[in-house]
Short mmCIF file of C-alpha atoms in Angstrom, two decimals:
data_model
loop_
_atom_site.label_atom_id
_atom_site.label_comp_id
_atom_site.label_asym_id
_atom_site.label_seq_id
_atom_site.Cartn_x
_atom_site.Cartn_y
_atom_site.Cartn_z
CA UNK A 1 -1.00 52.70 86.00
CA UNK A 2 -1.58 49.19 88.17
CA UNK A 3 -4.24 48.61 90.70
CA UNK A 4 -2.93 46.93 93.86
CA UNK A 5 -5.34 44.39 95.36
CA UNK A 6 -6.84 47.12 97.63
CA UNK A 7 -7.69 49.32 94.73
CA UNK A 8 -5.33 51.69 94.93
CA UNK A 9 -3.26 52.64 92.14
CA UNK A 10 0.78 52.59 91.28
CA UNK A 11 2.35 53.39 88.55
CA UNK A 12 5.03 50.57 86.94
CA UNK A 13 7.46 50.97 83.78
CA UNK A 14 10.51 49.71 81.75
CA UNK A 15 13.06 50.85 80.72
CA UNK A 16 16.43 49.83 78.88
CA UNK A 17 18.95 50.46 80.38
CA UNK A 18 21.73 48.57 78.27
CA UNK A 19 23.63 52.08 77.85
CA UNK A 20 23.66 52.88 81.27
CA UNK A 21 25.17 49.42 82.86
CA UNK A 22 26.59 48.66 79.66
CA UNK A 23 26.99 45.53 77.11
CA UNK A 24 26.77 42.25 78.55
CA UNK A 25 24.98 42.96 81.94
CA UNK A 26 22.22 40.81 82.91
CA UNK A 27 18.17 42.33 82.79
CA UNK A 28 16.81 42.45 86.02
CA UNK A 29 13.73 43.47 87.81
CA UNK A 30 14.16 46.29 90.15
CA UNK A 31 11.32 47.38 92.04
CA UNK A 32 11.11 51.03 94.50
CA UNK A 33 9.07 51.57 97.49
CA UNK A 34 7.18 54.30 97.71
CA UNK A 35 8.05 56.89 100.45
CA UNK A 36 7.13 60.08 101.62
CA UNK A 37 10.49 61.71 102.41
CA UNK A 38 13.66 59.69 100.34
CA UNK A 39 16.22 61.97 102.70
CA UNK A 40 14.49 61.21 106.25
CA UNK A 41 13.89 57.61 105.08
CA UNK A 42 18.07 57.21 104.30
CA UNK A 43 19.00 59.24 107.88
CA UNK A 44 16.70 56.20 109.19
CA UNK A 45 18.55 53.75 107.48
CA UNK A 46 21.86 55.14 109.01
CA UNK A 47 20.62 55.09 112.60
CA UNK A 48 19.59 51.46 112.15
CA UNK A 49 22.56 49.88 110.76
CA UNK A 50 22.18 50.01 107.39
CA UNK A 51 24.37 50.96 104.50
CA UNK A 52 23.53 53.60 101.84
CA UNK A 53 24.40 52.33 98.12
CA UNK A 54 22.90 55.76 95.73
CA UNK A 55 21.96 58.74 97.84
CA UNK A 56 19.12 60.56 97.53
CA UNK A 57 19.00 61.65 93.56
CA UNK A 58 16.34 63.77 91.74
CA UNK A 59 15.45 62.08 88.39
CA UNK A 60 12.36 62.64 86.19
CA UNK A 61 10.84 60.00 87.61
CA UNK A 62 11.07 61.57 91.39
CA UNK A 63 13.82 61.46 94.22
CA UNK A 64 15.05 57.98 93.78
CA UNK A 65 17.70 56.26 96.12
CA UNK A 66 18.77 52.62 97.42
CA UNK A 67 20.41 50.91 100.59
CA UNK A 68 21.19 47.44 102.17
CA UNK A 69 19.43 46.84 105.50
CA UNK A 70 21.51 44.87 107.96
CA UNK A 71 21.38 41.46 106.89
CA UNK A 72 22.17 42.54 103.14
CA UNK A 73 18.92 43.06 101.18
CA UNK A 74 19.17 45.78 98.18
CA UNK A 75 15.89 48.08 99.12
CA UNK A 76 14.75 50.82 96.76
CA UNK A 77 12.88 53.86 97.87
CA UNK A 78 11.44 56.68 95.67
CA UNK A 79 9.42 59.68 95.80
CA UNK A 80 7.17 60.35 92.83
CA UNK A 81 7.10 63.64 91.36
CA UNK A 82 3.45 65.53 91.95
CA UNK A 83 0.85 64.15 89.67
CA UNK A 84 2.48 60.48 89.47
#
């Protein structure tokens, strides 16, 4: 767990991920917001002109999903599981 600058907490981790994306594939930070509702927050995205890369998927680590907003920026949402 992390403690934002107005005390309240998050949770942050690491993982490798060589196997999934593969030998030879840069590292890279990628960091999720934290929404309430992953689904509603991607039928948003599609009523403002945005473009869905991963739908809605339910991992260990909660419902986890990304999109592009208009101008092009990669956004990550997620949805902790209960008790994250």
């Amino acid at each position: 767990m992390v403690t934002g600058g107005d005390g309240r907490e998050g949770t942050a981790g690491i993982m490798d991920a060589a196997g999934m994306l593969g030998d030879g594939h840069p590292s890279f930070w990628q960091v999720y917001i934290t929404v309430d509702d992953v689904p509603a927050t991607l039928a948003a995205v599609g009523r403002l002109g945005g473009e869905i890369l991963m739908p809605a998927d339910d991992t260990p680590y909660g419902v986890l999903a990304s999109f592009k907003d208009p101008m092009g920026a990669a956004i990550c949402v997620a949805t902790p599981p209960p008790g994250m």
